[in-house]
Amino acid sequence: MGRCSIILADDHTLLRKGLKKILAEKAYLEVIGEATDGMELLELLKKSSPDMVVLDISMPHLRGLEALHEIRILCPAVKVLVLTMHKDKTYLVQAISAGADGYLLKEDADTELFTAIETIRRGRTYISPFFSGEAREDWVQMCRGGRNLPFSESLTLREREVLKLIAEGKSSKEIGDLLSISARTVERHRANMMTKLNVKKTADLVRYAIEKEYV
């Protein structure tokens, strides 16, 4: 398949350096750039054309999944491997739905990184062994096809962030300040969640958040 150029996007310097060292074991893999957040990654993509991006979800300024949406617009042909610590299936669903080609847990990276890269290069979707089982392919197909997801999976990552802060007793203004969005946007997220979850009161949202262990 030839050489594969890669950009690493993660705000943890030690992790990037470790990944770069691991990737150097394979002569055909070349790290051509590093980014500490989503905004920096998008700037790199405007100047270079990598074959693959290894992308963390939790980054400052522009989060990984938000950056993924932009990547699909800016460089639709680039393969994207999400590398994350998040075991919550909701993150997996959001990543695959947004166009990720793979979802690898950081705890599996030492043994699964090359497998993930090769799987993606062959045009298949890679998912960490943690999520293995007969239902794994069903989830991938569900995400790709946009079929109906359970309510807990239908909330976006931003809605989950807002929900968590609502359950912690934060006001719309406080939530807006913490997430760098307007109070009006927070209220819109609140309304959308109530519609998706078919609830009428904020207290019901809080109860739902507690049941799902978001807090």
Coordinates of N, CA and C in Angstrom, one line a residue:
M1 N 0.8 -1.2 0.0 CA 0.0 0.0 0.0 C 0.8 1.3 0.0
G2 N 2.1 1.1 0.1 CA 3.0 2.3 0.1 C 3.1 3.0 1.4
R3 N 3.7 4.2 1.4 CA 3.9 5.0 2.5 C 2.6 5.6 3.0
C4 N 2.6 6.0 4.3 CA 1.4 6.6 4.9 C 1.9 7.7 5.8
S5 N 1.5 8.9 5.4 CA 1.9 10.1 6.2 C 0.8 10.4 7.2
I6 N 1.2 10.8 8.4 CA 0.3 10.9 9.5 C 0.5 12.3 10.3
I7 N -0.6 12.9 10.7 CA -0.6 14.0 11.6 C -1.2 13.5 13.0
L8 N -0.5 13.8 14.0 CA -0.9 13.5 15.4 C -1.6 14.7 16.0
A9 N -2.8 14.6 16.6 CA -3.5 15.7 17.2 C -3.9 15.3 18.6
D10 N -3.1 15.8 19.6 CA -3.4 15.5 21.0 C -2.7 16.5 21.8
D11 N -3.4 17.0 22.9 CA -2.8 18.1 23.7 C -1.8 17.6 24.7
H12 N -1.6 16.3 24.8 CA -0.6 15.8 25.7 C 0.7 15.5 25.0
T13 N 1.7 16.3 25.3 CA 3.0 16.2 24.5 C 3.7 14.9 24.7
L14 N 3.7 14.3 25.9 CA 4.3 13.0 26.1 C 3.6 11.9 25.3
L15 N 2.3 12.0 25.2 CA 1.6 11.0 24.4 C 2.0 11.1 23.0
R16 N 2.0 12.3 22.4 CA 2.4 12.5 21.0 C 3.8 11.9 20.8
K17 N 4.7 12.2 21.7 CA 6.1 11.8 21.5 C 6.1 10.3 21.5
G18 N 5.3 9.7 22.4 CA 5.3 8.2 22.5 C 4.8 7.6 21.3
L19 N 3.7 8.1 20.8 CA 3.1 7.6 19.5 C 4.1 7.7 18.4
K20 N 4.7 8.9 18.3 CA 5.7 9.1 17.2 C 6.8 8.1 17.3
K21 N 7.2 7.7 18.5 CA 8.3 6.7 18.6 C 7.8 5.4 18.2
I22 N 6.6 5.0 18.6 CA 6.0 3.7 18.2 C 5.9 3.6 16.7
L23 N 5.3 4.7 16.1 CA 5.1 4.7 14.6 C 6.4 4.6 13.8
A24 N 7.5 5.1 14.4 CA 8.8 5.1 13.8 C 9.3 3.7 13.6
E25 N 8.7 2.7 14.3 CA 9.1 1.3 14.1 C 8.8 0.8 12.7
K26 N 7.9 1.4 12.1 CA 7.5 1.0 10.7 C 8.0 2.0 9.7
A27 N 8.9 1.6 8.8 CA 9.5 2.5 7.9 C 8.5 3.2 6.9
Y28 N 7.4 2.6 6.7 CA 6.4 3.1 5.8 C 5.4 4.2 6.4
L29 N 5.5 4.3 7.8 CA 4.7 5.3 8.5 C 5.6 6.5 8.8
E30 N 5.1 7.7 8.5 CA 5.8 8.9 8.7 C 4.9 10.0 9.3
V31 N 5.3 10.5 10.5 CA 4.6 11.6 11.1 C 5.1 12.9 10.5
I32 N 4.2 13.6 9.9 CA 4.6 14.8 9.2 C 4.1 16.1 9.9
G33 N 3.4 15.9 11.0 CA 3.0 17.1 11.8 C 2.3 16.7 13.1
E34 N 2.3 17.7 14.0 CA 1.7 17.5 15.3 C 0.9 18.7 15.7
A35 N -0.3 18.5 16.3 CA -1.2 19.6 16.7 C -1.6 19.4 18.1
T36 N -1.7 20.4 18.9 CA -2.1 20.4 20.3 C -3.6 20.6 20.5
D37 N -4.3 21.1 19.5 CA -5.7 21.3 19.6 C -6.4 21.2 18.2
G38 N -7.7 21.3 18.1 CA -8.4 21.2 16.9 C -8.1 22.3 15.9
M39 N -8.0 23.5 16.4 CA -7.7 24.7 15.5 C -6.3 24.5 14.9
E40 N -5.4 24.1 15.7 CA -4.0 24.0 15.1 C -4.0 22.8 14.1
L41 N -4.8 21.8 14.3 CA -4.9 20.7 13.4 C -5.4 21.2 12.0
L42 N -6.5 22.0 12.1 CA -7.1 22.4 10.8 C -6.1 23.3 10.0
E43 N -5.3 24.1 10.7 CA -4.3 25.0 10.1 C -3.3 24.1 9.4
L44 N -2.9 23.0 10.0 CA -1.9 22.1 9.4 C -2.5 21.4 8.2
L45 N -3.8 21.1 8.2 CA -4.4 20.4 7.1 C -4.5 21.4 5.9
K46 N -4.5 22.6 6.1 CA -4.6 23.6 5.0 C -3.3 23.7 4.3
K47 N -2.2 23.3 5.0 CA -0.9 23.4 4.4 C -0.3 22.0 4.0
S48 N -0.9 20.9 4.4 CA -0.3 19.6 4.1 C -1.5 18.7 3.7
S49 N -1.1 17.5 3.2 CA -2.1 16.5 2.7 C -1.7 15.2 3.3
P50 N -2.0 14.9 4.6 CA -1.6 13.6 5.1 C -2.6 12.5 4.7
D51 N -2.1 11.3 4.8 CA -3.0 10.2 4.5 C -4.0 9.9 5.7
M52 N -3.5 10.2 6.9 CA -4.3 9.9 8.1 C -4.0 10.9 9.2
V53 N -5.1 11.1 10.0 CA -5.0 11.9 11.2 C -5.3 11.0 12.4
V54 N -4.4 11.0 13.4 CA -4.7 10.3 14.7 C -5.2 11.4 15.6
L55 N -6.4 11.3 16.0 CA -7.1 12.4 16.7 C -7.7 12.1 18.1
D56 N -7.3 12.9 19.0 CA -7.9 12.8 20.4 C -9.2 13.5 20.4
I57 N -10.1 13.0 21.3 CA -11.4 13.7 21.4 C -11.3 14.9 22.3
S58 N -10.7 14.8 23.5 CA -10.6 15.8 24.5 C -9.4 16.8 24.3
M59 N -9.7 17.8 23.5 CA -8.6 18.8 23.3 C -9.2 20.2 23.5
P60 N -8.4 21.2 23.9 CA -8.9 22.5 24.1 C -9.2 23.2 22.8
H61 N -9.9 24.4 22.9 CA -10.3 25.3 21.8 C -11.3 24.6 20.8
L62 N -10.9 23.7 20.1 CA -11.8 23.0 19.2 C -11.7 21.5 19.5
R63 N -12.7 20.9 20.0 CA -12.7 19.5 20.5 C -12.5 18.6 19.3
G64 N -12.1 17.4 19.6 CA -11.8 16.4 18.6 C -12.9 16.1 17.6
L65 N -14.1 15.9 18.2 CA -15.2 15.5 17.3 C -15.7 16.7 16.5
E66 N -15.6 17.9 17.1 CA -15.9 19.1 16.3 C -14.9 19.3 15.2
A67 N -13.7 19.0 15.5 CA -12.6 19.1 14.4 C -12.9 18.1 13.3
L68 N -13.4 16.9 13.7 CA -13.7 15.8 12.8 C -14.7 16.3 11.7
H69 N -15.7 17.0 12.2 CA -16.7 17.5 11.2 C -16.0 18.4 10.2
E70 N -15.1 19.3 10.7 CA -14.4 20.2 9.8 C -13.4 19.5 8.8
I71 N -12.8 18.4 9.4 CA -11.9 17.6 8.5 C -12.6 17.0 7.4
R72 N -13.8 16.5 7.6 CA -14.6 15.9 6.6 C -15.0 16.9 5.5
I73 N -15.1 18.1 5.8 CA -15.4 19.2 4.8 C -14.1 19.6 4.1
L74 N -13.0 19.8 4.9 CA -11.8 20.3 4.4 C -11.0 19.2 3.6
C75 N -10.9 18.0 4.2 CA -10.1 16.9 3.5 C -10.9 15.6 3.6
P76 N -11.9 15.5 2.8 CA -12.8 14.3 2.9 C -12.1 13.0 2.7
A77 N -11.0 13.0 2.0 CA -10.3 11.7 1.7 C -9.4 11.2 2.8
V78 N -9.1 12.1 3.7 CA -8.1 11.8 4.8 C -8.8 10.8 5.8
K79 N -8.0 9.7 6.1 CA -8.5 8.7 7.1 C -8.3 9.3 8.5
V80 N -9.3 9.0 9.4 CA -9.2 9.6 10.7 C -9.4 8.5 11.7
L81 N -8.3 8.3 12.6 CA -8.4 7.3 13.7 C -8.5 8.1 15.0
V82 N -9.6 7.9 15.6 CA -9.9 8.6 16.9 C -9.1 7.8 18.0
L83 N -8.3 8.4 18.7 CA -7.5 7.7 19.8 C -7.9 8.4 21.1
T84 N -8.5 7.7 22.0 CA -9.2 8.3 23.2 C -9.2 7.4 24.4
M85 N -9.4 8.0 25.5 CA -9.5 7.3 26.8 C -11.0 7.0 27.1
H86 N -11.9 7.5 26.3 CA -13.3 7.4 26.6 C -13.9 6.0 26.2
K87 N -14.4 5.3 27.2 CA -15.0 4.0 26.9 C -16.5 4.0 26.8
D88 N -17.1 5.2 27.1 CA -18.5 5.4 26.9 C -18.9 5.2 25.5
K89 N -19.9 4.3 25.3 CA -20.3 4.0 23.9 C -20.8 5.2 23.1
T90 N -21.3 6.2 23.9 CA -21.8 7.4 23.2 C -20.8 8.1 22.4
Y91 N -19.5 8.1 23.0 CA -18.4 8.7 22.2 C -18.1 8.0 21.0
L92 N -18.1 6.6 21.1 CA -17.9 5.8 19.9 C -19.0 6.1 18.8
V93 N -20.2 6.1 19.2 CA -21.3 6.4 18.3 C -21.1 7.8 17.6
Q94 N -20.8 8.8 18.4 CA -20.6 10.1 17.9 C -19.5 10.2 16.9
A95 N -18.4 9.5 17.3 CA -17.2 9.5 16.4 C -17.5 8.9 15.0
I96 N -18.0 7.7 15.1 CA -18.3 7.0 13.8 C -19.4 7.7 13.0
S97 N -20.4 8.3 13.7 CA -21.4 9.0 13.0 C -20.8 10.3 12.3
A98 N -19.8 10.9 13.0 CA -19.2 12.1 12.4 C -18.2 11.8 11.3
G99 N -17.9 10.5 11.0 CA -17.1 10.1 9.9 C -15.7 9.6 10.3
A100 N -15.5 9.2 11.5 CA -14.2 8.6 11.9 C -14.1 7.2 11.3
D101 N -12.9 6.9 10.9 CA -12.6 5.6 10.3 C -12.3 4.5 11.3
G102 N -12.0 5.0 12.5 CA -11.6 4.0 13.6 C -11.7 4.7 14.9
Y103 N -11.8 3.8 16.0 CA -12.0 4.3 17.3 C -11.1 3.4 18.2
L104 N -10.0 3.9 18.6 CA -9.0 3.1 19.4 C -8.8 3.7 20.8
L105 N -9.0 2.9 21.8 CA -8.8 3.3 23.2 C -7.3 3.5 23.5
K106 N -6.9 4.5 24.2 CA -5.5 4.7 24.5 C -4.8 3.5 25.2
E107 N -5.6 2.9 26.0 CA -5.1 1.8 26.8 C -4.7 0.6 25.9
D108 N -5.3 0.6 24.7 CA -5.0 -0.5 23.7 C -4.0 -0.1 22.7
A109 N -3.5 1.1 22.7 CA -2.6 1.6 21.7 C -1.3 0.9 21.5
D110 N -0.8 0.4 22.7 CA 0.5 -0.3 22.6 C 0.5 -1.6 21.8
T111 N -0.7 -2.2 21.8 CA -0.8 -3.5 21.1 C -1.7 -3.4 19.9
E112 N -2.5 -2.4 19.7 CA -3.5 -2.4 18.7 C -3.3 -1.2 17.6
L113 N -2.3 -0.4 17.9 CA -2.1 0.8 17.0 C -1.9 0.4 15.6
F114 N -1.0 -0.5 15.3 CA -0.7 -0.9 13.9 C -1.8 -1.6 13.3
T115 N -2.5 -2.4 14.1 CA -3.7 -3.1 13.6 C -4.8 -2.1 13.1
A116 N -5.0 -1.1 14.0 CA -6.0 -0.1 13.7 C -5.6 0.7 12.4
I117 N -4.4 1.0 12.3 CA -3.9 1.8 11.1 C -4.1 0.9 9.8
E118 N -3.7 -0.3 9.9 CA -3.8 -1.2 8.7 C -5.2 -1.5 8.3
T119 N -6.1 -1.7 9.3 CA -7.5 -1.9 9.1 C -8.1 -0.7 8.4
I120 N -7.8 0.5 8.8 CA -8.3 1.7 8.2 C -7.8 1.9 6.8
R121 N -6.5 1.6 6.6 CA -5.9 1.7 5.3 C -6.5 0.8 4.2
R122 N -7.1 -0.3 4.7 CA -7.7 -1.3 3.8 C -9.2 -0.9 3.5
G123 N -9.6 0.2 4.1 CA -10.9 0.7 3.8 C -12.0 0.2 4.8
R124 N -11.6 -0.5 5.9 CA -12.5 -1.0 6.9 C -12.6 -0.1 8.1
T125 N -13.6 -0.2 8.9 CA -13.7 0.5 10.1 C -13.1 -0.3 11.3
Y126 N -12.2 0.4 12.1 CA -11.6 -0.3 13.2 C -12.3 0.2 14.5
I127 N -12.5 -0.7 15.4 CA -13.1 -0.4 16.7 C -12.3 -1.2 17.8
S128 N -11.9 -0.6 18.8 CA -11.1 -1.2 19.9 C -11.7 -2.5 20.4
P129 N -10.9 -3.5 20.8 CA -11.4 -4.8 21.3 C -12.4 -4.6 22.5
F130 N -12.3 -3.6 23.2 CA -13.2 -3.3 24.4 C -14.7 -3.4 23.9
F131 N -14.9 -2.9 22.7 CA -16.3 -2.9 22.2 C -16.6 -4.1 21.3
S132 N -15.8 -5.1 21.4 CA -15.9 -6.3 20.5 C -17.2 -7.0 20.8
G133 N -17.6 -7.8 19.9 CA -18.8 -8.6 20.1 C -19.7 -8.6 18.8
E134 N -20.7 -9.4 18.7 CA -21.5 -9.4 17.5 C -22.2 -8.1 17.2
A135 N -22.4 -7.3 18.3 CA -23.2 -6.1 18.1 C -22.3 -5.0 17.5
R136 N -21.0 -5.2 17.5 CA -20.1 -4.1 17.0 C -20.4 -3.6 15.6
E137 N -20.5 -4.5 14.7 CA -20.8 -4.2 13.3 C -22.2 -3.5 13.2
D138 N -23.1 -4.0 14.0 CA -24.4 -3.4 14.0 C -24.4 -1.9 14.4
W139 N -23.5 -1.6 15.4 CA -23.4 -0.2 15.8 C -22.8 0.6 14.6
V140 N -21.8 0.1 14.0 CA -21.1 0.8 12.9 C -22.1 1.1 11.8
Q141 N -22.9 0.1 11.4 CA -23.9 0.3 10.4 C -25.0 1.2 10.8
M142 N -25.4 1.2 12.0 CA -26.4 2.1 12.6 C -25.9 3.5 12.5
C143 N -24.6 3.7 12.9 CA -24.0 5.1 12.8 C -23.9 5.6 11.4
R144 N -23.4 4.7 10.5 CA -23.2 5.1 9.1 C -24.5 5.4 8.4
G145 N -25.5 4.6 8.7 CA -26.8 4.8 8.0 C -27.7 5.8 8.6
G146 N -27.4 6.3 9.8 CA -28.2 7.3 10.4 C -29.5 6.7 11.0
R147 N -29.6 5.4 11.3 CA -30.8 4.9 11.8 C -31.0 5.3 13.2
N148 N -32.2 5.2 13.7 CA -32.6 5.6 15.0 C -31.7 5.0 16.1
L149 N -31.2 5.8 17.0 CA -30.4 5.3 18.1 C -31.2 5.4 19.4
P150 N -30.9 4.7 20.5 CA -31.5 4.8 21.7 C -31.4 6.3 22.2
F151 N -32.3 6.7 23.0 CA -32.3 8.1 23.5 C -31.0 8.6 24.0
S152 N -30.4 7.7 24.9 CA -29.1 8.1 25.5 C -28.0 8.3 24.5
E153 N -28.1 7.6 23.3 CA -27.1 7.7 22.3 C -27.4 8.9 21.3
S154 N -28.6 9.4 21.3 CA -29.0 10.4 20.4 C -28.6 11.8 20.8
L155 N -28.2 12.0 22.1 CA -27.7 13.2 22.6 C -26.3 13.5 22.0
T156 N -26.1 14.7 21.5 CA -24.7 15.0 21.0 C -23.8 15.2 22.2
L157 N -22.5 15.3 21.9 CA -21.5 15.5 23.0 C -21.7 16.8 23.7
R158 N -22.1 17.8 22.9 CA -22.3 19.1 23.5 C -23.5 19.1 24.4
E159 N -24.6 18.4 24.0 CA -25.8 18.3 24.8 C -25.4 17.5 26.1
R160 N -24.6 16.5 26.0 CA -24.2 15.8 27.2 C -23.4 16.7 28.1
E161 N -22.6 17.5 27.6 CA -21.8 18.5 28.4 C -22.8 19.4 29.2
V162 N -23.7 20.0 28.4 CA -24.7 20.9 29.0 C -25.5 20.2 30.0
L163 N -26.0 18.9 29.7 CA -26.8 18.2 30.7 C -26.0 17.9 32.0
K164 N -24.8 17.6 31.9 CA -23.9 17.3 33.1 C -23.9 18.6 33.9
L165 N -23.7 19.7 33.3 CA -23.6 21.0 34.1 C -25.0 21.4 34.7
I166 N -26.0 21.1 33.9 CA -27.4 21.4 34.4 C -27.6 20.5 35.7
A167 N -27.2 19.3 35.6 CA -27.4 18.4 36.8 C -26.5 18.8 38.0
E168 N -25.5 19.5 37.7 CA -24.6 20.0 38.8 C -25.1 21.3 39.4
G169 N -26.3 21.8 38.8 CA -26.9 23.0 39.4 C -26.4 24.3 38.8
K170 N -25.7 24.3 37.7 CA -25.2 25.5 37.0 C -26.4 26.2 36.3
S171 N -26.3 27.5 36.3 CA -27.3 28.3 35.6 C -26.9 28.3 34.1
S172 N -27.8 28.8 33.2 CA -27.5 28.9 31.8 C -26.3 29.8 31.5
K173 N -26.2 30.9 32.3 CA -25.1 31.8 32.1 C -23.8 31.1 32.5
E174 N -23.8 30.4 33.6 CA -22.6 29.8 34.1 C -22.2 28.7 33.1
I175 N -23.1 27.9 32.6 CA -22.8 26.9 31.6 C -22.2 27.5 30.4
G176 N -22.8 28.6 29.9 CA -22.4 29.3 28.7 C -20.9 29.8 28.9
D177 N -20.6 30.3 30.1 CA -19.3 30.8 30.4 C -18.3 29.7 30.4
L178 N -18.7 28.5 30.9 CA -17.8 27.4 31.0 C -17.5 26.7 29.7
L179 N -18.5 26.8 28.8 CA -18.4 26.1 27.5 C -18.1 27.1 26.3
S180 N -18.0 28.4 26.7 CA -17.7 29.4 25.7 C -18.8 29.5 24.7
I181 N -20.1 29.4 25.1 CA -21.2 29.6 24.3 C -22.2 30.6 25.0
S182 N -23.2 31.1 24.2 CA -24.1 32.0 24.8 C -25.2 31.3 25.7
A183 N -25.8 32.0 26.6 CA -26.8 31.5 27.4 C -28.0 31.0 26.6
R184 N -28.2 31.8 25.5 CA -29.3 31.4 24.6 C -29.1 30.1 23.9
T185 N -27.8 29.8 23.6 CA -27.5 28.5 23.0 C -27.7 27.4 24.0
V186 N -27.3 27.7 25.3 CA -27.5 26.7 26.3 C -29.0 26.4 26.4
E187 N -29.9 27.4 26.4 CA -31.3 27.1 26.4 C -31.8 26.3 25.3
R188 N -31.2 26.6 24.1 CA -31.6 25.8 22.9 C -31.2 24.3 23.1
H189 N -30.0 24.1 23.6 CA -29.6 22.7 23.9 C -30.6 22.1 24.9
R190 N -31.0 22.8 25.9 CA -31.9 22.3 27.0 C -33.2 21.9 26.3
A191 N -33.7 22.7 25.4 CA -35.0 22.5 24.8 C -34.9 21.2 23.9
N192 N -33.7 21.1 23.1 CA -33.5 20.0 22.3 C -33.5 18.7 23.0
M193 N -32.8 18.7 24.2 CA -32.7 17.5 25.0 C -34.1 17.1 25.6
M194 N -34.9 18.1 26.0 CA -36.2 17.8 26.5 C -37.1 17.1 25.4
T195 N -36.9 17.6 24.2 CA -37.6 17.0 23.0 C -37.2 15.6 22.8
K196 N -35.8 15.4 22.7 CA -35.3 14.1 22.4 C -35.7 13.1 23.5
L197 N -35.6 13.5 24.8 CA -35.9 12.6 25.9 C -37.3 12.6 26.3
N198 N -38.2 13.4 25.6 CA -39.6 13.4 25.9 C -39.9 13.8 27.4
V199 N -39.2 14.8 27.9 CA -39.5 15.3 29.3 C -39.9 16.7 29.2
K200 N -40.5 17.1 30.3 CA -41.1 18.5 30.4 C -40.4 19.4 31.3
K201 N -39.7 18.9 32.3 CA -39.1 19.8 33.3 C -37.6 19.6 33.4
T202 N -36.9 20.6 33.9 CA -35.5 20.5 34.1 C -35.2 19.4 35.1
A203 N -36.1 19.2 36.1 CA -35.9 18.2 37.1 C -35.8 16.8 36.5
D204 N -36.6 16.6 35.4 CA -36.5 15.3 34.7 C -35.2 15.1 34.0
L205 N -34.6 16.2 33.5 CA -33.3 16.1 32.9 C -32.3 15.7 33.9
V206 N -32.4 16.4 35.1 CA -31.4 16.1 36.1 C -31.5 14.6 36.6
R207 N -32.8 14.1 36.7 CA -33.0 12.7 37.1 C -32.4 11.8 36.0
Y208 N -32.6 12.1 34.8 CA -32.0 11.3 33.7 C -30.5 11.3 33.7
A209 N -29.9 12.5 34.0 CA -28.4 12.6 34.1 C -27.9 11.7 35.2
I210 N -28.6 11.7 36.3 CA -28.2 10.9 37.5 C -28.3 9.4 37.1
E211 N -29.4 9.0 36.5 CA -29.7 7.6 36.1 C -28.6 7.1 35.2
K212 N -28.1 8.0 34.3 CA -27.1 7.6 33.3 C -25.7 7.8 33.8
E213 N -25.6 8.2 35.1 CA -24.3 8.4 35.7 C -23.4 9.5 35.0
Y214 N -24.1 10.5 34.5 CA -23.4 11.6 33.8 C -22.7 12.5 34.9
V215 N -23.2 12.4 36.1 CA -22.7 13.2 37.3 C -22.3 12.2 38.4

